[in-house]
Each structure stands twice: as structure tokens, then as C-alpha cells.
Short mmCIF file of C-alpha atoms in Angstrom, two decimals:
data_model
loop_
_atom_site.label_atom_id
_atom_site.label_comp_id
_atom_site.label_asym_id
_atom_site.label_seq_id
_atom_site.Cartn_x
_atom_site.Cartn_y
_atom_site.Cartn_z
CA PRO C 1 255.73 -52.33 233.61
CA PRO C 2 255.53 -55.73 233.88
CA THR C 3 253.36 -57.32 231.04
CA PRO C 4 250.26 -58.89 233.01
CA ASN C 5 250.33 -62.85 233.40
CA LEU C 6 247.30 -64.40 233.30
CA PRO C 7 247.02 -67.18 235.68
CA ARG C 8 248.08 -70.41 233.56
CA SER C 9 244.93 -72.33 234.38
CA ALA C 10 243.16 -69.27 232.11
CA ALA C 11 245.12 -70.53 229.09
CA ARG C 12 244.51 -74.33 229.78
CA PRO C 13 241.25 -74.72 231.09
CA GLY C 14 240.71 -77.93 232.91
CA HIS C 15 244.24 -78.00 234.94
CA SER C 16 244.56 -76.84 238.48
CA SER C 17 246.80 -73.85 239.06
CA GLY C 18 248.36 -75.30 241.82
CA GLU C 19 249.94 -77.88 239.59
CA MET C 20 250.69 -74.82 237.33
CA MET C 21 252.61 -73.02 239.46
CA MET C 22 255.52 -75.49 239.77
CA MET C 23 256.41 -74.89 236.19
CA GLY C 24 258.85 -72.34 235.32
CA HIS C 25 258.29 -69.18 233.46
CA GLY C 26 260.50 -70.45 230.43
CA HIS C 27 258.09 -72.71 229.31
CA GLU C 28 255.52 -70.00 228.45
CA ALA C 29 256.36 -68.78 225.13
CA LYS C 30 256.37 -72.67 223.90
CA GLU C 31 253.21 -74.06 225.76
CA ASN C 32 250.65 -71.39 225.13
CA PRO C 33 252.15 -68.34 222.89
CA ARG C 34 250.16 -65.44 223.68
CA THR C 35 247.67 -64.35 221.47
CA GLN C 36 245.75 -61.87 223.64
CA THR C 37 245.61 -58.94 221.01
CA THR C 38 245.61 -60.11 217.61
CA GLN C 39 242.50 -58.74 216.46
CA PRO C 40 240.85 -55.88 218.03
CA ILE C 41 237.53 -56.31 219.55
CA VAL C 42 235.92 -52.93 220.80
CA THR C 43 237.10 -50.44 218.86
CA GLY C 44 237.19 -46.61 218.79
CA ALA C 45 237.14 -44.58 215.66
CA SER C 46 239.12 -41.18 214.97
CA VAL C 47 240.98 -39.09 217.08
CA LEU C 48 241.71 -35.32 216.09
CA ALA C 49 244.13 -32.96 217.58
CA ILE C 50 245.68 -29.31 216.72
CA THR C 51 247.78 -27.19 218.40
CA TYR C 52 246.07 -23.45 219.03
CA ALA C 53 247.04 -20.16 220.06
CA ASP C 54 246.41 -21.15 224.03
CA GLY C 55 247.41 -24.55 223.62
CA VAL C 56 246.30 -28.15 222.27
CA MET C 57 242.64 -28.81 221.69
CA MET C 58 241.43 -32.53 220.89
CA ILE C 59 238.16 -34.19 219.78
CA SER C 60 236.97 -37.72 219.45
CA ASP C 61 233.25 -39.30 219.16
CA THR C 62 231.94 -41.30 222.06
CA LEU C 63 231.37 -44.58 220.57
CA ALA C 64 233.16 -47.94 221.17
CA SER C 65 232.07 -49.97 218.41
CA TYR C 66 231.63 -54.10 218.35
CA GLY C 67 232.50 -55.07 214.93
CA SER C 68 229.84 -52.86 213.01
CA MET C 69 227.64 -52.88 215.60
CA ALA C 70 227.55 -49.10 217.78
CA ARG C 71 227.56 -50.81 221.27
CA TYR C 72 228.56 -48.57 223.51
CA LYS C 73 227.44 -44.82 222.96
CA SER C 74 228.90 -43.02 225.71
CA VAL C 75 232.27 -43.83 226.25
CA GLN C 76 235.04 -41.23 226.98
CA ARG C 77 238.34 -42.09 224.62
CA ILE C 78 239.87 -38.63 225.47
CA GLY C 79 241.58 -38.92 228.95
CA LYS C 80 243.30 -36.67 231.39
CA VAL C 81 247.00 -37.91 232.58
CA ASN C 82 247.95 -34.71 234.78
CA ASP C 83 247.05 -30.86 234.64
CA GLY C 84 249.20 -30.71 231.47
CA ALA C 85 248.51 -33.50 229.48
CA ILE C 86 245.69 -35.31 227.92
CA VAL C 87 245.91 -38.71 225.76
CA GLY C 88 243.13 -39.64 223.10
CA ALA C 89 243.34 -43.48 221.99
CA SER C 90 241.58 -45.04 218.67
CA GLY C 91 241.47 -48.79 218.26
CA GLU C 92 241.02 -51.40 220.86
CA PHE C 93 239.07 -49.81 224.12
CA SER C 94 240.31 -52.32 226.84
CA ASP C 95 243.99 -51.68 225.68
CA PHE C 96 243.34 -48.15 226.13
CA GLN C 97 242.29 -48.66 229.63
CA TYR C 98 245.24 -50.39 230.49
CA ILE C 99 247.28 -47.34 229.01
CA LYS C 100 245.27 -45.01 231.59
CA ASP C 101 245.60 -47.33 234.07
CA LEU C 102 249.74 -47.22 233.43
CA LEU C 103 249.94 -43.05 233.04
CA GLU C 104 247.60 -43.53 236.20
CA ASP C 105 250.28 -45.08 237.97
CA LEU C 106 252.93 -42.92 236.77
CA THR C 107 251.24 -39.89 237.74
CA ASP C 108 250.79 -41.18 241.33
CA GLU C 109 254.55 -41.78 241.44
CA ASP C 110 255.20 -38.17 240.60
CA PHE C 111 252.66 -36.97 243.72
CA ASP C 112 254.04 -39.36 246.00
CA THR C 113 257.73 -38.05 245.19
CA ALA C 114 256.15 -34.47 245.75
CA ASP C 115 259.11 -32.38 244.39
CA GLY C 116 256.47 -29.95 242.77
CA ARG C 117 257.35 -31.24 239.43
CA GLU C 118 255.24 -33.79 237.24
CA LEU C 119 255.72 -35.30 234.10
CA SER C 120 255.64 -32.88 230.94
CA PRO C 121 253.85 -34.17 228.25
CA LYS C 122 256.95 -34.59 226.07
CA GLU C 123 257.90 -37.05 228.69
CA ILE C 124 254.31 -39.19 228.52
CA HIS C 125 254.65 -39.14 224.78
CA SER C 126 258.30 -40.68 225.05
CA TYR C 127 257.40 -42.99 227.76
CA LEU C 128 254.08 -44.47 225.39
CA SER C 129 256.04 -44.68 222.76
CA ARG C 130 258.59 -47.29 224.37
CA VAL C 131 255.73 -49.26 226.16
CA MET C 132 254.08 -49.57 222.75
CA TYR C 133 257.42 -50.21 220.77
CA ASN C 134 258.17 -52.82 223.62
CA ARG C 135 254.69 -54.62 222.92
CA ARG C 136 255.26 -54.41 219.61
CA THR C 137 258.42 -56.32 219.85
CA LYS C 138 256.96 -59.08 221.76
CA VAL C 139 254.64 -59.66 219.35
CA ASN C 140 251.64 -58.63 221.44
CA PRO C 141 250.72 -54.87 220.54
CA LEU C 142 248.54 -52.44 222.21
CA TYR C 143 246.07 -52.12 219.17
CA ASN C 144 245.83 -48.38 219.76
CA GLN C 145 246.99 -45.24 217.68
CA LEU C 146 247.38 -43.05 220.53
CA VAL C 147 247.56 -38.88 220.26
CA VAL C 148 249.42 -37.00 222.97
CA GLY C 149 248.39 -33.19 223.49
CA GLY C 150 249.59 -30.93 226.41
CA PHE C 151 251.27 -27.74 227.54
CA ASP C 152 254.41 -27.24 229.20
CA THR C 153 253.99 -24.92 231.77
CA SER C 154 257.68 -24.65 232.18
CA LYS C 155 258.51 -23.97 228.61
CA GLY C 156 255.01 -22.40 228.24
CA GLU C 157 254.66 -24.01 224.79
CA SER C 158 252.33 -26.52 223.15
CA TYR C 159 252.90 -30.11 222.73
CA LEU C 160 251.28 -32.19 220.24
CA GLY C 161 252.07 -35.96 218.84
CA CYS C 162 250.79 -39.41 218.23
CA VAL C 163 252.43 -42.83 218.68
CA ASP C 164 250.87 -45.97 216.86
CA MET C 165 250.67 -49.86 217.72
CA TYR C 166 254.14 -50.71 216.25
CA GLY C 167 255.92 -48.00 218.13
CA SER C 168 256.07 -44.84 215.30
CA THR C 169 256.02 -41.69 216.83
CA PHE C 170 255.18 -37.96 215.66
CA LYS C 171 255.31 -34.75 216.94
CA ASP C 172 253.41 -32.21 214.61
CA ASP C 173 250.97 -29.26 215.18
CA ILE C 174 248.23 -31.37 213.35
CA VAL C 175 247.38 -35.23 214.23
CA ALA C 176 244.52 -37.44 213.40
CA THR C 177 243.90 -41.08 213.55
CA GLY C 178 241.84 -43.75 211.74
CA TYR C 179 239.91 -42.28 209.11
CA GLY C 180 240.72 -38.86 210.54
CA MET C 181 244.11 -39.46 208.40
CA TYR C 182 242.68 -39.48 205.25
CA LEU C 183 239.22 -37.36 205.51
CA ALA C 184 239.96 -34.96 208.35
CA LEU C 185 243.90 -34.23 207.68
CA PRO C 186 243.88 -32.49 204.40
CA LEU C 187 240.76 -30.21 206.22
CA LEU C 188 242.93 -29.59 209.18
CA ARG C 189 245.97 -28.72 207.38
CA LYS C 190 244.15 -26.18 205.19
CA GLY C 191 242.65 -24.54 207.91
CA HIS C 192 245.00 -24.90 210.50
CA ASP C 193 246.97 -21.34 211.86
CA LYS C 194 249.20 -22.18 215.15
CA LYS C 195 247.68 -18.49 216.31
CA MET C 196 244.19 -19.43 215.58
CA ASN C 197 241.79 -18.86 218.69
CA GLU C 198 240.02 -21.25 220.69
CA GLU C 199 236.82 -20.57 218.80
CA ALA C 200 238.83 -20.71 215.63
CA ALA C 201 239.98 -24.28 216.68
CA ARG C 202 236.96 -25.58 218.06
CA LYS C 203 235.00 -24.89 214.59
CA LEU C 204 237.65 -26.39 212.39
CA LEU C 205 237.85 -29.59 214.45
CA GLU C 206 233.87 -29.81 214.74
CA LYS C 207 233.71 -29.06 210.83
CA CYS C 208 236.14 -32.47 210.64
CA MET C 209 234.24 -34.47 212.97
CA THR C 210 230.62 -33.96 211.12
CA VAL C 211 232.90 -34.95 207.81
CA LEU C 212 233.63 -38.07 209.60
CA PHE C 213 230.14 -39.00 210.86
CA TYR C 214 228.98 -38.52 207.29
CA ARG C 215 231.85 -40.67 205.96
CA ASP C 216 233.12 -43.06 208.44
CA CYS C 217 230.31 -46.18 209.14
CA ARG C 218 231.99 -46.36 212.64
CA THR C 219 231.03 -42.84 214.34
CA ILE C 220 228.20 -41.53 216.12
CA ASN C 221 227.10 -37.99 216.39
CA LYS C 222 228.40 -37.47 220.10
CA TYR C 223 231.60 -36.44 221.03
CA ASN C 224 233.97 -35.00 223.56
CA ILE C 225 236.17 -31.89 223.03
CA ALA C 226 239.06 -31.31 225.23
CA LYS C 227 241.48 -28.75 225.55
CA VAL C 228 245.43 -28.22 227.49
CA THR C 229 246.06 -24.72 228.32
CA GLY C 230 248.19 -22.88 231.05
CA SER C 231 245.35 -23.15 233.19
CA GLY C 232 245.06 -26.70 233.10
CA VAL C 233 243.00 -29.28 231.37
CA GLU C 234 239.11 -29.28 230.23
CA ILE C 235 237.31 -32.25 228.93
CA SER C 236 233.59 -31.32 227.70
CA LYS C 237 230.57 -33.29 228.54
CA PRO C 238 229.09 -35.01 225.55
CA TYR C 239 227.38 -32.78 222.65
CA SER C 240 226.02 -33.37 219.25
CA LEU C 241 226.70 -31.25 216.09
CA LYS C 242 224.20 -30.03 213.87
CA THR C 243 224.15 -32.02 210.26
CA GLU C 244 223.04 -31.18 206.87
CA TRP C 245 220.45 -33.49 204.80
CA GLY C 246 218.44 -31.33 203.33
CA PHE C 247 220.04 -31.17 199.53
CA LYS C 248 217.44 -31.03 196.91
CA ARG C 249 219.66 -34.20 195.29
CA PHE C 250 218.93 -35.74 198.50
CA VAL C 251 215.51 -35.75 198.89
CA ASP C 252 215.09 -36.60 195.29
CA PRO C 253 217.76 -38.31 193.77
CA HIS C 254 215.97 -39.11 190.70
CA SER C 255 214.74 -35.56 190.35
CA SER C 256 215.08 -33.94 186.66
CA GLU C 257 216.49 -30.29 187.69
CA PHE N 1 220.21 -59.10 176.68
CA PHE N 2 221.75 -62.18 178.53
CA SER N 3 224.63 -63.34 176.72
CA LEU N 4 226.24 -67.15 177.01
CA HIS N 5 228.77 -65.71 180.18
CA SER N 6 226.11 -63.96 181.97
CA LEU N 7 223.04 -65.06 184.33
CA ILE N 8 220.58 -67.61 183.52
CA PRO N 9 217.27 -65.73 182.77
CA PRO N 10 214.11 -66.09 184.34
CA VAL N 11 212.01 -68.66 182.06
CA PRO N 12 209.09 -70.24 182.95
CA TYR N 13 208.83 -73.76 183.52
CA ARG N 14 207.91 -76.13 180.72
CA PRO N 15 205.53 -79.22 181.45
CA CYS N 16 208.71 -81.53 180.03
CA PHE N 17 211.03 -80.06 182.96
CA ILE N 18 212.10 -82.14 185.11
CA PRO N 19 213.94 -80.58 188.22
CA PRO N 20 217.10 -81.65 189.09
CA PRO N 21 217.66 -83.58 192.67
CA LEU N 22 217.43 -80.90 195.48
CA PRO N 23 221.10 -79.58 196.33
CA ALA N 24 222.04 -79.87 199.20
CA PRO N 25 220.38 -76.82 201.77
CA HIS N 26 221.96 -73.62 201.60
CA THR N 27 224.29 -73.37 204.59
CA THR N 28 223.08 -69.86 205.35
CA HIS N 29 220.04 -70.95 207.38
CA LEU N 30 221.81 -73.24 209.73
CA GLN N 31 219.93 -75.03 212.89
CA GLY N 32 217.11 -72.33 212.93
CA ILE N 33 220.23 -69.48 213.19
CA ASN N 34 219.85 -66.90 210.45
CA LEU N 35 223.06 -66.25 209.40
CA GLU N 36 222.43 -64.29 206.54
CA PHE N 37 223.59 -61.00 207.98
CA ARG N 38 226.44 -62.60 209.08
CA THR N 39 227.06 -63.97 205.41
CA MET N 40 226.96 -60.46 204.50
CA ASP N 41 229.42 -59.15 207.19
CA LEU N 42 231.79 -61.98 206.25
CA MET N 43 231.60 -60.84 202.51
CA MET N 44 232.31 -57.48 203.77
CA GLU N 45 234.88 -58.72 205.63
CA ALA N 46 236.67 -61.02 202.86
CA SER N 47 236.78 -58.16 200.63
CA ASN N 48 239.08 -56.80 202.94
CA PRO N 49 241.53 -59.10 204.07
CA LYS N 50 242.31 -58.03 207.51
CA GLY N 51 238.86 -57.63 208.78
CA TYR N 52 240.09 -54.44 210.99
CA LEU N 53 242.67 -52.71 208.82
CA SER N 54 245.38 -51.71 210.57
CA THR N 55 245.92 -48.58 208.19
CA PRO N 56 242.48 -47.98 207.83
CA GLY N 57 240.63 -46.28 205.25
CA PRO N 58 238.02 -47.09 202.44
CA ASP N 59 238.29 -50.62 201.02
CA ARG N 60 239.59 -49.71 197.44
CA ASN N 61 238.89 -53.65 196.87
CA GLY N 62 235.80 -54.54 198.10
CA GLU N 63 232.57 -53.88 195.94
CA HIS N 64 230.02 -51.84 197.07
CA MET N 65 227.70 -53.38 199.56
CA MET N 66 224.87 -52.18 201.16
CA GLY N 67 224.85 -53.19 204.89
CA THR N 68 221.63 -51.73 205.50
CA THR N 69 218.14 -51.66 207.23
CA ILE N 70 214.98 -52.36 204.89
CA MET N 71 211.39 -53.08 205.82
CA ALA N 72 207.99 -53.52 204.61
CA VAL N 73 204.52 -53.68 206.16
CA GLU N 74 201.24 -54.49 204.48
CA PHE N 75 197.97 -52.80 205.45
CA LYS N 76 194.90 -52.39 204.15
CA GLY N 77 195.11 -50.40 200.92
CA GLY N 78 198.39 -51.51 200.14
CA VAL N 79 201.79 -51.46 201.75
CA VAL N 80 204.78 -49.21 203.41
CA VAL N 81 208.48 -49.36 202.66
CA GLY N 82 210.92 -47.96 204.05
CA ALA N 83 214.95 -47.93 204.04
CA ASP N 84 218.02 -46.03 205.44
CA SER N 85 220.17 -44.70 203.15
CA ARG N 86 223.54 -45.71 203.66
CA THR N 87 226.01 -47.78 200.87
CA SER N 88 229.26 -48.52 202.59
CA THR N 89 232.84 -49.86 201.19
CA GLY N 90 234.56 -51.54 204.36
CA SER N 91 233.63 -48.90 206.71
CA TYR N 92 233.78 -46.14 204.30
CA VAL N 93 230.01 -44.73 203.55
CA ALA N 94 230.09 -44.50 199.33
CA ASN N 95 227.12 -42.92 199.31
CA ARG N 96 224.93 -41.15 202.54
CA VAL N 97 221.74 -40.65 200.33
CA SER N 98 221.72 -43.77 198.64
CA ASP N 99 217.98 -44.99 197.15
CA LYS N 100 217.49 -48.28 198.04
CA LEU N 101 213.60 -48.12 197.35
CA SER N 102 213.39 -49.28 193.69
CA LYS N 103 210.50 -48.86 191.10
CA VAL N 104 209.90 -51.92 189.25
CA HIS N 105 206.39 -51.08 188.37
CA ASP N 106 203.97 -48.34 188.97
CA ARG N 107 202.49 -49.92 192.01
CA ILE N 108 205.24 -52.40 192.95
CA TYR N 109 208.81 -51.48 194.34
CA CYS N 110 211.61 -53.59 195.58
CA LEU N 111 214.01 -53.13 198.78
CA ARG N 112 217.65 -54.11 198.02
CA SER N 113 220.36 -55.10 200.48
CA GLY N 114 223.50 -57.17 199.80
CA SER N 115 225.61 -56.23 196.83
CA ALA N 116 224.85 -52.76 195.62
CA ALA N 117 225.62 -53.83 192.04
CA ASP N 118 224.08 -57.06 192.05
CA THR N 119 220.55 -55.89 193.13
CA GLN N 120 220.70 -52.59 190.88
CA ALA N 121 221.29 -55.21 188.02
CA VAL N 122 218.53 -57.80 189.12
CA ALA N 123 215.99 -55.15 190.00
CA ASP N 124 216.59 -53.52 186.46
CA MET N 125 215.88 -57.23 185.10
CA VAL N 126 212.85 -57.55 187.02
CA ALA N 127 211.39 -54.20 185.73
CA TYR N 128 212.22 -55.11 181.77
CA TYR N 129 210.55 -58.42 182.27
CA LEU N 130 207.37 -56.85 184.40
CA ASP N 131 207.10 -54.19 181.71
CA MET N 132 207.32 -56.85 179.12
CA HIS N 133 204.49 -58.86 180.74
CA SER N 134 202.66 -56.16 181.49
CA VAL N 135 201.98 -55.09 177.70
CA GLU N 136 201.10 -58.80 177.04
CA VAL N 137 198.75 -59.17 179.53
CA ASP N 138 196.99 -55.26 179.01
CA THR N 139 196.83 -55.32 183.18
CA PRO N 140 199.11 -53.96 185.87
CA PRO N 141 201.21 -56.72 186.89
CA ALA N 142 200.92 -58.59 190.17
CA VAL N 143 202.99 -58.39 193.01
CA LYS N 144 203.26 -62.07 193.11
CA THR N 145 204.77 -62.15 189.95
CA ALA N 146 207.38 -59.73 190.51
CA ALA N 147 208.31 -61.51 193.38
CA ASN N 148 208.90 -64.35 191.61
CA LEU N 149 210.69 -62.85 188.86
CA PHE N 150 213.32 -61.67 191.53
CA LYS N 151 213.03 -65.20 193.43
CA MET N 152 213.78 -66.65 189.49
CA ILE N 153 216.60 -64.52 189.03
CA THR N 154 218.39 -65.10 192.67
CA TYR N 155 217.33 -68.72 192.76
CA ASN N 156 218.91 -69.80 189.74
CA ASN N 157 221.94 -67.77 189.96
CA LYS N 158 222.33 -68.43 193.82
CA ASP N 159 226.43 -68.99 192.98
CA ARG N 160 226.84 -65.80 191.55
CA LEU N 161 224.93 -63.21 193.54
CA LEU N 162 224.72 -61.51 196.75
CA ALA N 163 221.02 -60.04 196.74
CA SER N 164 218.39 -60.23 199.28
CA ILE N 165 215.42 -58.54 198.07
CA ILE N 166 211.93 -57.66 199.42
CA CYS N 167 209.78 -56.90 196.79
CA ALA N 168 206.29 -55.33 198.37
CA GLY N 169 203.49 -53.42 196.47
CA TRP N 170 199.72 -53.24 195.59
CA ASP N 171 197.63 -54.84 193.08
CA ALA N 172 193.91 -55.28 192.38
CA LYS N 173 193.49 -58.83 192.97
CA ASN N 174 195.19 -59.00 196.02
CA GLY N 175 195.63 -55.47 197.86
CA GLY N 176 199.08 -54.85 199.28
CA GLN N 177 201.23 -57.51 199.71
CA VAL N 178 205.25 -58.16 201.15
CA TYR N 179 207.63 -60.77 199.50
CA SER N 180 211.00 -61.32 201.30
CA ILE N 181 213.51 -63.01 198.92
CA PRO N 182 216.51 -63.76 200.68
CA LEU N 183 219.98 -65.04 200.04
CA GLY N 184 219.35 -68.30 198.60
CA GLY N 185 216.57 -67.38 196.53
CA SER N 186 213.66 -68.68 198.41
CA ILE N 187 210.23 -66.63 198.47
CA VAL N 188 208.18 -65.97 201.62
CA ARG N 189 205.10 -64.31 201.86
CA GLN N 190 204.90 -62.01 205.17
CA PRO N 191 202.53 -59.09 206.77
CA PHE N 192 205.87 -57.45 207.34
CA ALA N 193 209.55 -58.00 206.76
CA VAL N 194 212.57 -56.67 207.66
CA GLY N 195 216.02 -57.03 205.84
CA GLY N 196 219.72 -56.35 205.76
CA SER N 197 222.61 -55.94 208.56
CA GLY N 198 220.43 -53.87 210.62
CA SER N 199 217.20 -56.19 210.75
CA THR N 200 219.05 -58.38 213.24
CA TYR N 201 218.71 -55.45 215.82
CA ILE N 202 215.06 -54.67 215.56
CA PHE N 203 213.65 -58.08 215.18
CA GLY N 204 212.46 -58.27 218.72
CA HIS N 205 211.30 -54.68 218.35
CA CYS N 206 209.23 -55.31 215.32
CA ASP N 207 207.80 -58.73 216.88
CA SER N 208 206.66 -56.44 219.70
CA GLU N 209 205.23 -53.86 218.22
CA TYR N 210 203.50 -55.27 215.16
CA LYS N 211 199.96 -55.32 215.19
CA LYS N 212 197.58 -56.94 212.71
CA GLY N 213 195.01 -54.35 211.16
CA MET N 214 196.71 -51.03 211.37
CA GLU N 215 196.30 -48.31 209.55
CA GLN N 216 198.82 -46.22 206.88
CA LYS N 217 199.34 -43.74 209.61
CA GLU N 218 200.49 -46.50 212.04
CA CYS N 219 202.08 -48.28 209.45
CA GLU N 220 204.56 -45.30 208.68
CA ALA N 221 205.09 -44.66 212.23
CA PHE N 222 205.99 -48.29 213.10
CA VAL N 223 208.37 -48.50 210.18
CA SER N 224 210.48 -45.45 210.69
CA LYS N 225 210.67 -45.95 214.22
CA ALA N 226 211.98 -49.40 213.61
CA ILE N 227 214.57 -48.28 211.20
CA ALA N 228 215.58 -45.62 213.20
CA HIS N 229 216.23 -47.92 216.05
CA ALA N 230 218.33 -50.21 213.66
CA MET N 231 220.12 -47.05 212.51
CA SER N 232 221.57 -46.32 215.71
CA ARG N 233 222.90 -49.46 216.65
CA ASP N 234 223.91 -51.00 213.24
CA GLY N 235 227.23 -49.35 211.83
CA SER N 236 226.50 -50.15 208.17
CA SER N 237 222.78 -48.47 208.30
CA GLY N 238 222.62 -44.40 208.80
CA GLY N 239 221.84 -41.38 206.71
CA VAL N 240 218.26 -40.51 206.26
CA ILE N 241 214.57 -42.60 206.34
CA ARG N 242 213.06 -42.94 203.08
CA LEU N 243 209.58 -44.29 203.04
CA ALA N 244 207.02 -45.24 199.98
CA ILE N 245 203.30 -45.40 201.07
CA ILE N 246 202.02 -47.47 197.83
CA THR N 247 198.52 -47.74 197.30
CA GLU N 248 195.85 -48.11 194.40
CA ASN N 249 196.02 -44.26 194.00
CA GLY N 250 199.90 -44.19 193.66
CA VAL N 251 203.36 -44.08 195.61
CA GLU N 252 203.77 -41.21 197.84
CA ARG N 253 207.24 -40.70 198.80
CA LYS N 254 208.30 -39.64 202.32
CA TYR N 255 212.19 -38.31 203.64
CA ILE N 256 212.71 -37.95 207.11
CA PRO N 257 216.30 -36.50 207.32
CA GLY N 258 219.03 -37.92 209.49
CA ASP N 259 218.66 -34.99 212.33
CA LYS N 260 215.05 -35.52 212.50
CA LEU N 261 214.97 -39.22 213.16
CA PRO N 262 211.56 -40.33 215.31
CA PHE N 263 213.46 -41.63 218.66
CA MET N 264 216.70 -40.19 219.59
CA LYS N 265 217.20 -41.07 223.37
CA ASP N 266 220.07 -39.82 225.06
CA GLU N 267 222.57 -42.14 223.36
#
């Protein structure tokens, strides 16, 4: 996909765009090295996903932080691509919105072609990994860690993988981004079973998100959970989980008992 | 207790002491804009060189900071003090139930923000000196004395400490008092004080909700609501709300768990 070209006057305010348009594209890198995304501003925290008996389940919280501030508290960081796949993202939120637009264009193409086939989750994963690696090579990355999950109806199998901002890809039954890599992965690995039912998968993911809410400063207690199965994609409305604060030593750290 | 290489102790001024020329004004306060919280956040970021780690995780090089929300309000019979309970290392929550309300004497508490280590050390020192002092004068110490001890330590060691403290309590002479001792080591008495990184989100709220002459129950509600609002927006504040009500009759501690915070509008 073509990298969006900002009007030249945006990079050099004070110059009229009429003048700028006369210059060739070769001058771009020399004069205005693009520094669009060297640091993320509005960021999302962890996304966790696992495969289970019916397909793939993914969970994330609904916060987009502005540095240490919990600025946007009702944001959806898991998006539907088509009836067989979903993508979740952590990192820069604007880059995730851009990626969702790219995927929407792809899905629209599929719709227009009208050949009865839509992109499989594996193909979406591959496409995203090319996009991320391409941006990395141009030293203008999309500052995200993406989780691609889906159910390939033609093969009747779940698919789960991740791509990061460098273009590194992994395909696995358990995927986590951000702090989830450190705190949730070990818990997910311990409790995961490919044949677990929906209830068990949900409980496991929720347990891990609660741990992340306790231990990651950039989270809130409000989540979206999504599942992809043979019957399609379902992304839940936001909901909260119970948290535990009643231990004796919590209430009175100085107690001698 | 104070070795050659450690902090300058809080020694009282002597009559022959000539104060040195004032150093350049501390740059944390710049043109009326309070950058205190930014300094703390910058310090937190400075300890992990990439502010947002591309491979995230606990900040193993950083010291424990208390990005925090602390608050104290004076009322007729004493003070109500409150704080959140989150201690963070980078963006990892090192302790989700910390106790930032430190007793320095029976009726004097301090609320700590900044470096967890620095504030714990300073509070312990002040508690030691107050203990000595109260034996020497044979009365419970004045809140003003405790606050000035904090000031002496943080001011004289301003280049080595990251401690922003609110000292509040009750004494027989002047009743409930709240003193703010921010980063540079100034001391300011206020009817109510807020501090820590979360305080920036509630200055407006507190300024509009505060009323002179509030009773104890009203003060408790004021403090817990304000801290809940700050915890809701500040990533470095969270956990539970700890309150302490200090009066002539003693100290009553209260605990508001994280799932029972006073307001929880649909986020």
C-alpha cells in the first residue's frame, strides 16, 4: 500500500504548497527525513489470545493511555477483519487505526471480486507481516504488536499468530503482547489445553487480565473479549472483572498477626 | 547516624550563622507553571532510557517511584489524610497495596511521594528526631516542628533527594494543620494540600469542591472522592484508598478497597 504522503507544507510550515509541488520526490528524504513514528504517543497495553476447542479467543482492555495518563477509557483494540479473522493491537493506537483501514480495503477488494472466497487468517497474518517489515525497513515503523486470530472454515482449523513492529512473526496456540508476555504467558502456558471449552478458555484469559490489571500501570478494569469460531466473529461489549483487595495484610500492612 | 558521606542533618540555625547567597531559583517552578509532577515523571522516564520500552517489562534499572496521589485536609478537630496505594517501577506495579501514610509521631503523619527509598529514609529520620525532641520538651511535638524537620532535610539535601511530602496532624496549640513540603524544600501551610503525579488531575476538582469549615465526615468524603478521581486517570496511581483521621483522641485508619471506590462512572 502506498505510504501516505503528507502535503509538503506540513513538514515545512510557511511554504505554500503550490511551490512545493514543483519539486520532485527525490528530494524528500534529504530535506525532510520522515520522523513520523519514532515514539508512540497514545498507546494500548496487552492483548492475549489462545486457541481452544471451537476456535480462537482474544482479550484486551479498553484503555488507550497518553503517557502515564489513562486518557481514552472506552476504546476497542480488537477489530474484526472478516467473518473468519480478528486482529488485536497493542502500542500506538493511531497506527492500529491505519492498519484497520488497510485491512478494510483488503476485505472490500474481496467483496468486490465476489468469488465466494475471503482472505484466510493465515493470509491476513502474512500480509500484515509484510506491511510491518516493509515499514521497519524504511525506518518508519508502525509502533504495534499485532495479534492475528481466526478460524479457517475451508480447513476447519484455528489460526493464531503475532507480528511485531520489526516484522517478526510467530504462529502459536498462545500469544501475548506487552506486559502480558512477562506476566500472562507463563499462566496461559500452564492452564492452556487445545481442547478446552469456551468457559475454561474465557476463565483463563480473564484470570490473566486480572493479574495484568493488578501489575501493569497502564491498564484499567474494563475488557473486550472476542472469539472466532466456525460460526463467525463475536466481539463482546466492554465489561469488568472482580478484583481482590480484602487480604488481612492489605488492609493493615503493619499488623503483627 | 549521619556519616561523612550521607545527608546533611537538620541542625538548628545558630546566631552567628550567616546564610549563603540564595542559589538560582529551583527550576521545577517555571513561570508559575508547576512542573513538579513532570520532573517526577521525567525522572521515572530517565531511569529507563527509552521512555516507552519497545520490549516492555518491569524497569529493572529504575528505582521504586511512587507516582501517586496524596491529599490532606484540615478541619476543626484535626486533619483527614489520604493516599492511593500504588508503587511503580517504570510501568510495573511493584506494590499494589503500599501504605504511604507514615506515622512520624502519635498525632503527626506524613504522606510520601517521589522516590520510595528517599521518602522512607527521610520519614524515619524525622520520626527519630521528633521522638528525641518530645522527650526533651516533655510534650507531644507541634506539627509545625515536624514539618520544619522535613523541610530542613529536604532543603539542605535538595540535590540528592527526590522527596515531595505533605506533613499533617493535630497538636494542642494549633489544632489540625497541613503543611506541604514540595521538591525544592519549601514549606507552605495550606487548608488542604494535594500531591503526587495524580494530583494534577484533581486540582480543578478540589478547588471547586472545597468548602471552608467542613466537618470530619465531609472531609472524608472530599478526600476519598478526589483520590478516586485521580486514580481513575493517573496510570501511576491505583489500588486502594487509605485514609487516616487524626484528632485529639487518636488516629482512625480507614481502608477503601479498589472495587468499592466512591465514584465509578461508566469509564
